[in-house]
XYZ file of C-alpha atoms in Angstrom:
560
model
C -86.878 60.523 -130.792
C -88.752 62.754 -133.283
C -88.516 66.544 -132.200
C -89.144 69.845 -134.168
C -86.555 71.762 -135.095
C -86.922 74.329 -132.100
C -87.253 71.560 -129.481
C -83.758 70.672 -130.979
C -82.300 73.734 -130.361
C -82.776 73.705 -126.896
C -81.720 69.913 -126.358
C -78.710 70.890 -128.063
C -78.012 74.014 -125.543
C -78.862 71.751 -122.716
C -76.298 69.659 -124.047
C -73.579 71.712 -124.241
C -74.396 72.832 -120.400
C -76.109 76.162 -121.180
C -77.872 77.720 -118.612
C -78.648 81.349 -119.697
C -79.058 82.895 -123.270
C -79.645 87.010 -123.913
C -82.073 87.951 -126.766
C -84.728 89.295 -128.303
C -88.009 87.696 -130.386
C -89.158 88.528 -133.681
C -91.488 86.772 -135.821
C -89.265 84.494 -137.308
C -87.510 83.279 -134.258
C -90.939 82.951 -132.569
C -91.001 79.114 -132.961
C -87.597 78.779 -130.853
C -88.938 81.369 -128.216
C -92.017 79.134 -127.574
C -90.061 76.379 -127.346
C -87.604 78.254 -124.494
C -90.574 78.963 -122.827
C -91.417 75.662 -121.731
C -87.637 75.333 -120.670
C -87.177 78.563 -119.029
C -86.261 76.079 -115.571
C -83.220 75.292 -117.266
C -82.590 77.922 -119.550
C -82.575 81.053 -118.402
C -83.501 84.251 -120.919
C -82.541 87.916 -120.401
C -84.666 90.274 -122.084
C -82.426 93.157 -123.290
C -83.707 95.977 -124.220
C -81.460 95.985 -127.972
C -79.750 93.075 -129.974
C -76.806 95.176 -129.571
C -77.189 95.045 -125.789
C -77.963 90.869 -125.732
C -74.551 90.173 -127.876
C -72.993 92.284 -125.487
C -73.928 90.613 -122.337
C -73.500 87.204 -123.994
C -69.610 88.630 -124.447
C -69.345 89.719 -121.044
C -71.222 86.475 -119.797
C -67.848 84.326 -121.771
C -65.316 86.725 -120.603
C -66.425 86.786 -117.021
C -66.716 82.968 -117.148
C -64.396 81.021 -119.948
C -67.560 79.702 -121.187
C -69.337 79.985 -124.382
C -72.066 83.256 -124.722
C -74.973 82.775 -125.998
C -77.238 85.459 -127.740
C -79.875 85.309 -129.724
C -82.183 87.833 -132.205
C -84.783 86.953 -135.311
C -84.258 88.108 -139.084
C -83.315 91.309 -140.864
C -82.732 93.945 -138.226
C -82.591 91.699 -134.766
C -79.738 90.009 -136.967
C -78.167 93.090 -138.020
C -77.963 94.597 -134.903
C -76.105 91.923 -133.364
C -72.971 92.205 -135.591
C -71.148 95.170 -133.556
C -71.461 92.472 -130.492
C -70.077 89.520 -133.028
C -66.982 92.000 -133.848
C -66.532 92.915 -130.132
C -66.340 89.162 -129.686
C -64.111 88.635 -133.010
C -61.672 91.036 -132.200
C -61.053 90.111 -128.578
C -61.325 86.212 -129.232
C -64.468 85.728 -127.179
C -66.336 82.298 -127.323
C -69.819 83.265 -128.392
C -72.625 81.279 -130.395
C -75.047 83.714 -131.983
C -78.477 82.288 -132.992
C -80.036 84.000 -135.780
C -83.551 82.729 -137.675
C -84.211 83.747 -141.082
C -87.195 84.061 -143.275
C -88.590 80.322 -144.453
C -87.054 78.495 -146.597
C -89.712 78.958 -149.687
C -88.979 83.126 -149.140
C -85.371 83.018 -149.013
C -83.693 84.950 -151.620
C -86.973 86.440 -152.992
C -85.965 90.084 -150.231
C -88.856 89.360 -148.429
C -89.701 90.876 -145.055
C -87.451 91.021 -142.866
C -84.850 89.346 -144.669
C -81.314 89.485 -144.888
C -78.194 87.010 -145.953
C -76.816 87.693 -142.209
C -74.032 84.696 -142.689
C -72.948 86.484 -145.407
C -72.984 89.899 -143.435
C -71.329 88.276 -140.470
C -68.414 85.948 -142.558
C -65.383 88.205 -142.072
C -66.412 88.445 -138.118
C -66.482 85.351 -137.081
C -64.625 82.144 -136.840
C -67.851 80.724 -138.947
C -71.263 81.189 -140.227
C -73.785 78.807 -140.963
C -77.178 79.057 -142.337
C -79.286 75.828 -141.553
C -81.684 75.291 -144.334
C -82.669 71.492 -143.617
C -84.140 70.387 -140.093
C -81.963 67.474 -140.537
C -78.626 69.673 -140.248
C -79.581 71.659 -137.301
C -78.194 69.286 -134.572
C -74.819 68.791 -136.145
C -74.258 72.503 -136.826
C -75.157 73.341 -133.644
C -72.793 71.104 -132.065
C -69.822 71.765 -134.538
C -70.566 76.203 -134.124
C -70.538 75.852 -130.387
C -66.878 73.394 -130.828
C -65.721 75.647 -133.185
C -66.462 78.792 -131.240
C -64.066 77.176 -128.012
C -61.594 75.718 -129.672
C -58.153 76.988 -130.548
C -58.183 80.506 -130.347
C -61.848 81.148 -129.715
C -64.164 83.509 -131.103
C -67.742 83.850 -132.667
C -70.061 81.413 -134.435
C -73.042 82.291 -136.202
C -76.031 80.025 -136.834
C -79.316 81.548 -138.861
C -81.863 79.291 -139.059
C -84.346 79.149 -141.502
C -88.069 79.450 -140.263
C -89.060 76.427 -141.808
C -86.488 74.206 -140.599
C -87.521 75.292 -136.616
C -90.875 73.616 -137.327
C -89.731 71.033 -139.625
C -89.605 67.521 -137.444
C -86.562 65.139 -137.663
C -84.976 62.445 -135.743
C -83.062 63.367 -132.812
C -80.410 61.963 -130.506
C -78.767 62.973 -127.271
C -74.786 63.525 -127.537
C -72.191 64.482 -125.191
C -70.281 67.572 -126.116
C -66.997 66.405 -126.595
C -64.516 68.818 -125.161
C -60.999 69.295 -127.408
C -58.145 69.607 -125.207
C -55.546 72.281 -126.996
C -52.297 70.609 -127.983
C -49.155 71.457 -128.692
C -48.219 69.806 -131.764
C -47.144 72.779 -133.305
C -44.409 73.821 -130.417
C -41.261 73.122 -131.956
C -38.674 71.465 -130.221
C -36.194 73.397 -131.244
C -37.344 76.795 -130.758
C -38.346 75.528 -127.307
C -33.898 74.868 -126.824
C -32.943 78.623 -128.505
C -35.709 80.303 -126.065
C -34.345 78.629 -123.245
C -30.757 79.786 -124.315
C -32.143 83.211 -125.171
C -34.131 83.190 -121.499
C -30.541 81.818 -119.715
C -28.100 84.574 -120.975
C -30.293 87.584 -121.295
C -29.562 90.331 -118.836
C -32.225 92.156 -118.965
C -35.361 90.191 -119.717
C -39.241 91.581 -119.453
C -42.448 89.326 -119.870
C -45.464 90.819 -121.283
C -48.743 89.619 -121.139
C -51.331 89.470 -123.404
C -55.081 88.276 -123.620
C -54.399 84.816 -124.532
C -52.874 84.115 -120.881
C -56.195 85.329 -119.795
C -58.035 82.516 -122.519
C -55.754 79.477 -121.459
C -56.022 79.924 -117.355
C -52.416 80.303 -117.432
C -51.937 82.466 -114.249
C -50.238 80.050 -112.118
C -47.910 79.233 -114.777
C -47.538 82.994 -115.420
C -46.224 83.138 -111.773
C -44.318 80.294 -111.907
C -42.096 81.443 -115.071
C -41.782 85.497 -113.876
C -40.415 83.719 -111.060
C -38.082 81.506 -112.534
C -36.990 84.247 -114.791
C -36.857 87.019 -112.271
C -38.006 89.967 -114.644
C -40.585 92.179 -114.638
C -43.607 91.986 -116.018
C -45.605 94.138 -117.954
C -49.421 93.166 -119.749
C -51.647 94.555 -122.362
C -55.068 96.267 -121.708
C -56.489 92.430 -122.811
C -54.019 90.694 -120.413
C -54.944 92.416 -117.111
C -55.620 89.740 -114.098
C -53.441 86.953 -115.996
C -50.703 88.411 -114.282
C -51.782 90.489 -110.295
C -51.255 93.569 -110.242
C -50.223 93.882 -106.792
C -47.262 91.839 -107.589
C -43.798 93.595 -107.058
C -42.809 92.171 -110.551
C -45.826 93.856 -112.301
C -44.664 97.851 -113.405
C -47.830 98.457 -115.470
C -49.786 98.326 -118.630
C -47.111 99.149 -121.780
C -47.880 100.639 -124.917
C -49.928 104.282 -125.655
C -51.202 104.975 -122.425
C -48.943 102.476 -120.210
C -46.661 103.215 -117.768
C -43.273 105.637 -118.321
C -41.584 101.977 -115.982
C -43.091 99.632 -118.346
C -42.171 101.505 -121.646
C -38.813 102.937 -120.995
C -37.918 99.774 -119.079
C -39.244 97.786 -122.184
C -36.982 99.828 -124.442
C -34.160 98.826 -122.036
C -34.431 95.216 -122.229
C -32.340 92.564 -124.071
C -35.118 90.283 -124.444
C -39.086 90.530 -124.591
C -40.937 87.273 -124.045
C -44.179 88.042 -125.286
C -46.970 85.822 -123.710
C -49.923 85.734 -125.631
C -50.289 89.408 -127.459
C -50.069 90.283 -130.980
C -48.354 93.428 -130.745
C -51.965 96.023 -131.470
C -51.093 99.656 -132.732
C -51.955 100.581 -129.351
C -48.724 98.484 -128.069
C -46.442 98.867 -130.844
C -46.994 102.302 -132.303
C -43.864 101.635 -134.176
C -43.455 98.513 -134.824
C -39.987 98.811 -136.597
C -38.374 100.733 -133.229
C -40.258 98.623 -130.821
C -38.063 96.654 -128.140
C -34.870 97.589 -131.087
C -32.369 96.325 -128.367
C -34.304 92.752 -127.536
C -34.242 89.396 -129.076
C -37.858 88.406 -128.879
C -39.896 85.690 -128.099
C -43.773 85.029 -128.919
C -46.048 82.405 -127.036
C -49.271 82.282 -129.671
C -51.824 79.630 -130.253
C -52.232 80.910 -133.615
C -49.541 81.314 -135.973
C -51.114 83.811 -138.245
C -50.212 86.162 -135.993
C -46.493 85.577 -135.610
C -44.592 88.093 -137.903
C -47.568 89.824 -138.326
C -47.084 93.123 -136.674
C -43.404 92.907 -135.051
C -40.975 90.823 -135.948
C -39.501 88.271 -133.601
C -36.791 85.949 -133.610
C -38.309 83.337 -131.862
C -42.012 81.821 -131.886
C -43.434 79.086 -129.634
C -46.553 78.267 -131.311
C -49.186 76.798 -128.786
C -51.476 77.083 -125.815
C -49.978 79.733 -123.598
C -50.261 77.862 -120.446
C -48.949 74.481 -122.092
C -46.026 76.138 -123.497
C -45.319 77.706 -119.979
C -45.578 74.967 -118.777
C -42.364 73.459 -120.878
C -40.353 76.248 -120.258
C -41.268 75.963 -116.760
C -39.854 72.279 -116.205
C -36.998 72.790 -118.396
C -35.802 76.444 -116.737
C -33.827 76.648 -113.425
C -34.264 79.867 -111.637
C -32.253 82.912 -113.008
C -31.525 85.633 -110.939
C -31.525 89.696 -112.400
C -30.604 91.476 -109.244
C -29.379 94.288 -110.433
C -31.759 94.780 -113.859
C -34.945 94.350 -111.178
C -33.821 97.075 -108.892
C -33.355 99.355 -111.611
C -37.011 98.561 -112.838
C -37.984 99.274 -109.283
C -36.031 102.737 -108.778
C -38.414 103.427 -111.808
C -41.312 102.945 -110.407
C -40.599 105.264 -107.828
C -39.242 107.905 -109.864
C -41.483 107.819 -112.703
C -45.089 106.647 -111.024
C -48.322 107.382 -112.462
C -49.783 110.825 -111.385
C -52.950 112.782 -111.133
C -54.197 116.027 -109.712
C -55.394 115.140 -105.856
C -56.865 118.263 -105.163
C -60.289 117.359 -107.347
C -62.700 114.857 -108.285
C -61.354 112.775 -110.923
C -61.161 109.582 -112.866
C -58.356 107.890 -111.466
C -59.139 109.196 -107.639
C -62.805 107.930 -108.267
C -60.710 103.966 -109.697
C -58.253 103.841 -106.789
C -61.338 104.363 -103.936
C -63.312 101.122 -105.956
C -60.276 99.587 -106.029
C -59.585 100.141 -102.427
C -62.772 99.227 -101.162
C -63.491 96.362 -103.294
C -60.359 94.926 -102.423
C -59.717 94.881 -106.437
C -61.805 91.777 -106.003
C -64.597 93.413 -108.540
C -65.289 92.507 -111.939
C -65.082 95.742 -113.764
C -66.516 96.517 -117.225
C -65.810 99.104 -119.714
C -66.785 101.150 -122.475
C -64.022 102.980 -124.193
C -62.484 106.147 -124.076
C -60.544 108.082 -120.956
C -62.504 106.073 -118.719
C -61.011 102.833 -120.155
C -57.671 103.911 -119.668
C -57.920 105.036 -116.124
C -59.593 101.751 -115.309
C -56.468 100.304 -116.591
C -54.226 102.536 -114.852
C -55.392 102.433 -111.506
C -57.633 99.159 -110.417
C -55.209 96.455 -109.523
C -56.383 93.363 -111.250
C -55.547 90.790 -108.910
C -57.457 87.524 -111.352
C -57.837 87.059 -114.945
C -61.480 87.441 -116.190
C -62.012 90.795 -113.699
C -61.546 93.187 -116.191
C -64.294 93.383 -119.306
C -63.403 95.432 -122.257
C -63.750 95.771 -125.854
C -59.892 96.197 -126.788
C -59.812 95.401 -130.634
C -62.630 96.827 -131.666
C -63.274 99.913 -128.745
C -66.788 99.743 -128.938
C -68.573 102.468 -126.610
C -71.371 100.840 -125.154
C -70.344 97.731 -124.323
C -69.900 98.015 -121.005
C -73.113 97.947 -119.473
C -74.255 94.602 -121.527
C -70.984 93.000 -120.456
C -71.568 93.984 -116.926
C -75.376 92.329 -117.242
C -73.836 89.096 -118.109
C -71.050 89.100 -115.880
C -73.514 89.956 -113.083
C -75.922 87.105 -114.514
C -73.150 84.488 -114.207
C -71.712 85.290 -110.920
C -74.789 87.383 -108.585
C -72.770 87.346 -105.683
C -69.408 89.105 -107.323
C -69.725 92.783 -107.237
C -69.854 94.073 -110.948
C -68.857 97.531 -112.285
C -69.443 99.015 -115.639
C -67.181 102.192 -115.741
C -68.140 104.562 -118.386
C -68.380 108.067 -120.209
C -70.592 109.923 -120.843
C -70.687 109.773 -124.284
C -70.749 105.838 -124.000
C -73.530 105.910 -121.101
C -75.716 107.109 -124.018
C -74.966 104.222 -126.913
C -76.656 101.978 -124.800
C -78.199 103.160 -121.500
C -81.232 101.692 -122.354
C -79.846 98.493 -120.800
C -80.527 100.291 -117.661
C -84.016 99.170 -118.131
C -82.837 95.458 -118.427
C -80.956 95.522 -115.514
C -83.729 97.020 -113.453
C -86.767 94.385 -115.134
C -84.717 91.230 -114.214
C -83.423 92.586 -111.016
C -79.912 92.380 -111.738
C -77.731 94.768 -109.296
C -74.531 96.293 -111.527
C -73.245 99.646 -111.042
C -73.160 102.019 -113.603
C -70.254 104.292 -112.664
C -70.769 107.276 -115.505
C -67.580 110.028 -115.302
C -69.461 112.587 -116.912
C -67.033 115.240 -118.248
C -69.707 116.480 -120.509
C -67.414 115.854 -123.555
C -66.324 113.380 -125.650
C -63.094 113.078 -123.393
C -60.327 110.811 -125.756
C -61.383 112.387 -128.607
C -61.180 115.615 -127.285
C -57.800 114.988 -125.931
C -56.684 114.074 -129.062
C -58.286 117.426 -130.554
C -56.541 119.636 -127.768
C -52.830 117.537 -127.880
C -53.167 117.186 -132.064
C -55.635 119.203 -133.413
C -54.986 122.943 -132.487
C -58.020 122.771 -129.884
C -60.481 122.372 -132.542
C -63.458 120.440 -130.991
C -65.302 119.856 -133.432
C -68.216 117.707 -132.417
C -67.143 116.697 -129.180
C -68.725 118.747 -126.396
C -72.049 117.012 -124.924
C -72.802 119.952 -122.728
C -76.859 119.692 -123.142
C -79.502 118.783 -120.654
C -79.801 115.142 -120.379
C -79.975 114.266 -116.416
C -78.067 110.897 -116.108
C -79.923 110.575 -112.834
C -83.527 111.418 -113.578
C -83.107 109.072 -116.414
C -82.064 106.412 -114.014
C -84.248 106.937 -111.688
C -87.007 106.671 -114.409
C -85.691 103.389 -115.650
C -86.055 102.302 -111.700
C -82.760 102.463 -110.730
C -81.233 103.742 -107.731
C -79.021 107.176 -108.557
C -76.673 109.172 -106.930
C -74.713 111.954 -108.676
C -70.990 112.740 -106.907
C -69.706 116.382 -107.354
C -66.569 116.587 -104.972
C -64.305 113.664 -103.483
C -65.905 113.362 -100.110
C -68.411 111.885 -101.878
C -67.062 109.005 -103.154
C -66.491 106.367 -100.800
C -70.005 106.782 -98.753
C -71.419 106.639 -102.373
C -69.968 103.902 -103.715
C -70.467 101.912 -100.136
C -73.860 102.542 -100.135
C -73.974 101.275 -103.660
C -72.219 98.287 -103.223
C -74.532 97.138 -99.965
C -77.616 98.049 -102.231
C -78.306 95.179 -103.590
C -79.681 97.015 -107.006
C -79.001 98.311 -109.961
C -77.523 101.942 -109.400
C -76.240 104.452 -111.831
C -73.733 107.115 -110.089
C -73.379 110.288 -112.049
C -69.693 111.931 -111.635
C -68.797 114.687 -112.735
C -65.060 115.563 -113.684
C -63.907 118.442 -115.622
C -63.888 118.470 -119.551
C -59.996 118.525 -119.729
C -59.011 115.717 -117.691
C -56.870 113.809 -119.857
C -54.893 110.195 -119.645
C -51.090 110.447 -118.707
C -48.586 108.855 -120.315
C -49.125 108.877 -123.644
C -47.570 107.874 -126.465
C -48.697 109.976 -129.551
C -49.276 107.544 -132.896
C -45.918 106.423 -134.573
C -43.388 107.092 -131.704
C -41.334 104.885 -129.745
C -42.647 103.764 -126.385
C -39.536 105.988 -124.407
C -41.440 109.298 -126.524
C -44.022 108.473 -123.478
C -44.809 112.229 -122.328
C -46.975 113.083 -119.207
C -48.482 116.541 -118.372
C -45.257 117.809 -116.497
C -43.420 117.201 -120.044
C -45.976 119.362 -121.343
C -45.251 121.775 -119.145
C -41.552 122.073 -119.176
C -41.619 122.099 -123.037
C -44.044 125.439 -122.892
């Protein structure tokens, strides 16, 4: 049949089974918004109040479902403002299709209004970039950004579209996405037999967890091997839920702000089988010292990142939960009696720890966590807040925790939250922020309240800039320069003027009758907490120590 180019557009997201896009129109995406208004049955569209917000929600929108995000903007500066979003998505291999239009095709090139060479921009953060010049390429492109953006390792795919070519009329026929199954060509035989050797004579073994158990679904496999392994298990801030965190296995998050059990017991161990990470900064601080007295092993879909950071002496090269999956048939069940209860004499020696006597971060996590069940999906922005929602909400399910862990991008959060909340209405959905990340973006408040969609903003407002101020008081000789936010912004009027419920918590009673109210709502509530300036996150490992350097505040203390 003959269709215009934005009629094609939205057969081809109908085709690939998408039901809800985030945006915002401009003049040269006008032609596809006219067209999505005659599908808006079938295709739903969020309004956000900023590009930056509607990439955002399209990430959390992926990450809260396994599906592909879809986001949209026009030329020049809707495009531009989309790329922090796209490098969220790039960073933390999130399967997102970003829609772009450009000026028409007889103004390209000439810096006309509005106009920018946004595939160029966007190249180094994202899997690809297109720019669509001809009608007759759109349909193809479409189809091959939204398979390249799921397949593999996923990520981001851009697609800018000139004006001309969404007017422009061509022929057009239906297809059938055609789903590629992940396989594991690359897993070598061989490396599978010296792993299993490895896995049978190791004493000591520990499993961590990264984000790619979250992207293949490989929980039950996850299970299955810590099981057959007996060893603990450990996970990254990317693979929380992949592994539950109410298991008696689990000891923790490892790395710069993990647990003293997961880091000291890491630097214990005889082998590391590493599930999915790529050893960040934030894990491997020193990468020449880290895990010195373990053979390791790496589970990775992609290669390029074998080697890269850390070396290893073994690499399995394939989906995670395919690759379990071998090991899993091949393995009989090992037993570490005596390895496991010295993990869990740890745990009770050297728990995680906060001051009880006050409001604070962590006392404010464990009541959500208690009363949600840890059933929630929680977002983030990043900072102290992060951490603590790291720390202390037990992640029971992969795809319950939502947080920019590459790139750290404050204000994500509450545009992740949107889309998770869009995908699943009935889940309850959290955005825990700062204060100083609250204000990137808390124009999204507005969003939330105009298409009725209930999150909670949960904003721990120390009045500072709290990470970067605890890196100022631990590193810097206490010289805050820049970081105290101590004016007269009122996180609740603002709410409240954005037509959202608001409650502002002062002292712990508070809390729970708060946050229960909130939750039985039914709308989109801010809650305004307010902790002191010098909380801080304990452990902590400062930048180029080994993971057994992990100091808490009592070390502090007994060093004075």
């Amino acid at each position: 049949m003959q269709l215009n180019g934005s009629q094609i557009v939205i057969e081809c997201l109908k085709e690939q089974g998408v039901d809800t896009v985030f945006g915002y129109p401009g003049g040269a995406i006008l032609n596809i918004y006219d067209e999505l208004y005659r599908h808006q049955d079938e295709i739903r569209h969020i309004l956000t109040s900023h590009e930056q917000g509607a990439s955002h929600a399209a990430d959390g929108y992926a990450r809260a479902t396994g599906k592909v995000g879809v986001c949209m903007a026009t030329s020049g500066p809707g495009a531009t403002n989309l790329v922090t979003g796209i490098a969220t998505a790039y960073m933390d291999s999130v399967p997102m299709v970003a829609i772009t239009c450009n000026v028409g095709i007889s103004l390209l090139g000439k810096d006309s209004f509005q106009e920018i060479d946004i595939a160029g921009v966007a190249m180094p953060i994202t899997k690809y970039s297109f720019i669509v010049k001809d009608v007759k390429d759109l349909a193809p492109t479409l189809r091959r950004a939204f398979s390249i953006a799921r397949s593999g390792r996923p990520g981001p795919v851009l697609v800018d579209i000139v004006k001309s070519a969404t007017s422009d009329v061509t022929e057009y026929t239906k297809e059938n996405p055609v789903i590629e199954e992940s396989s594991n060509d690359r897993l070598s035989e061989e490396n599978v037999q010296k792993a299993i050797e490895l896995i049978q004579t190791a004493k000591k073994p520990m499993i961590f967890v990264g984000g790619g158990a979250v992207i293949s679904g490989a929980q039950e496999e996850l299970k299955e091997f810590a099981k057959k392994v007996d060893a603990p298990v450990t996970d990254s801030l990317m693979g929380k839920g992949a592994f539950d965190g109410t298991d008696e296995r689990y000891v923790g998050m490892l790395g710069m702000h993990g647990t003293k059990t997961a880091n000291l017991s890491l630097m214990e161990s005889d082998l590391l089988i590493v599930v999915g990470s790529r050893f960040s900064d934030r894990v491997a601080a020193n990468p020449k010292t880290f895990a010195q007295n373990a053979k390791i092993i790496q589970i990775d879909i992609d290669e390029a990142e074998i080697n890269k950071n850390v070396a290893v002496d073994i690499s399995l090269i394939g989906d995670v939960r395919k690759v379990l999956t071998v090991l899993n048939q091949r393995l009989d069940s090992l037993s570490h009696t005596d390895w496991m209860q010295e993990v869990a004499e740890r745990k009770v020696e050297v728990p995680l720890n906060y001051n009880h006597d006050v409001l604070t971060g962590p006392y404010i996590i464990e009541k959500l966590d208690e009363i949600t069940n840890g059933e929630a999906i929680i977002a983030t922005e990043v900072g102290q807040h992060q951490m603590w929602a790291a720390q202390y909400y037990k992640y029971k399910h992969p795809r319950t925790l939502l947080t920019s862990g590459g790139l750290g991008t404050m204000g994500y959060g509450l545009g992740a939250a949107i889309g998770a909340k869009t995908a699943y209405p009935d889940k309850v959905v959290v955005n825990i922020a700062g204060d100083g990340c609250f204000r990137m973006n808390m124009n999204e408040i507005a969003t939330a309240t105009r298409s009725n969609i209930p999150v909670i903003e949960l904003v721990f407002n120390n009045h500072v800039l709290g990470m970067v101020r605890q890196w100022q008081t631990l590193f810097y000789g206490e010289r805050y320069s820049h970081t105290v936010l101590n004016d007269k912004v009122d996180f609740v009027k603002l709410a409240e003027a954005m037509g959202a419920k608001a409650y502002r918590i002062t002292k712990k009673e508070e809390v729970e009758p708060i946050l229960k109210e909130a939750i039985a709502l039914g709308e989109p509530v801010v809650i305004d907490c307010i902790i002191d300036s010098d909380d801080k996150v304990f452990p902590m490992v400062a930048p180029g120590k080994n993971l057994d350097d992990a100091f808490d505040e009592q070390d502090l203390l007994n060093q004075k």
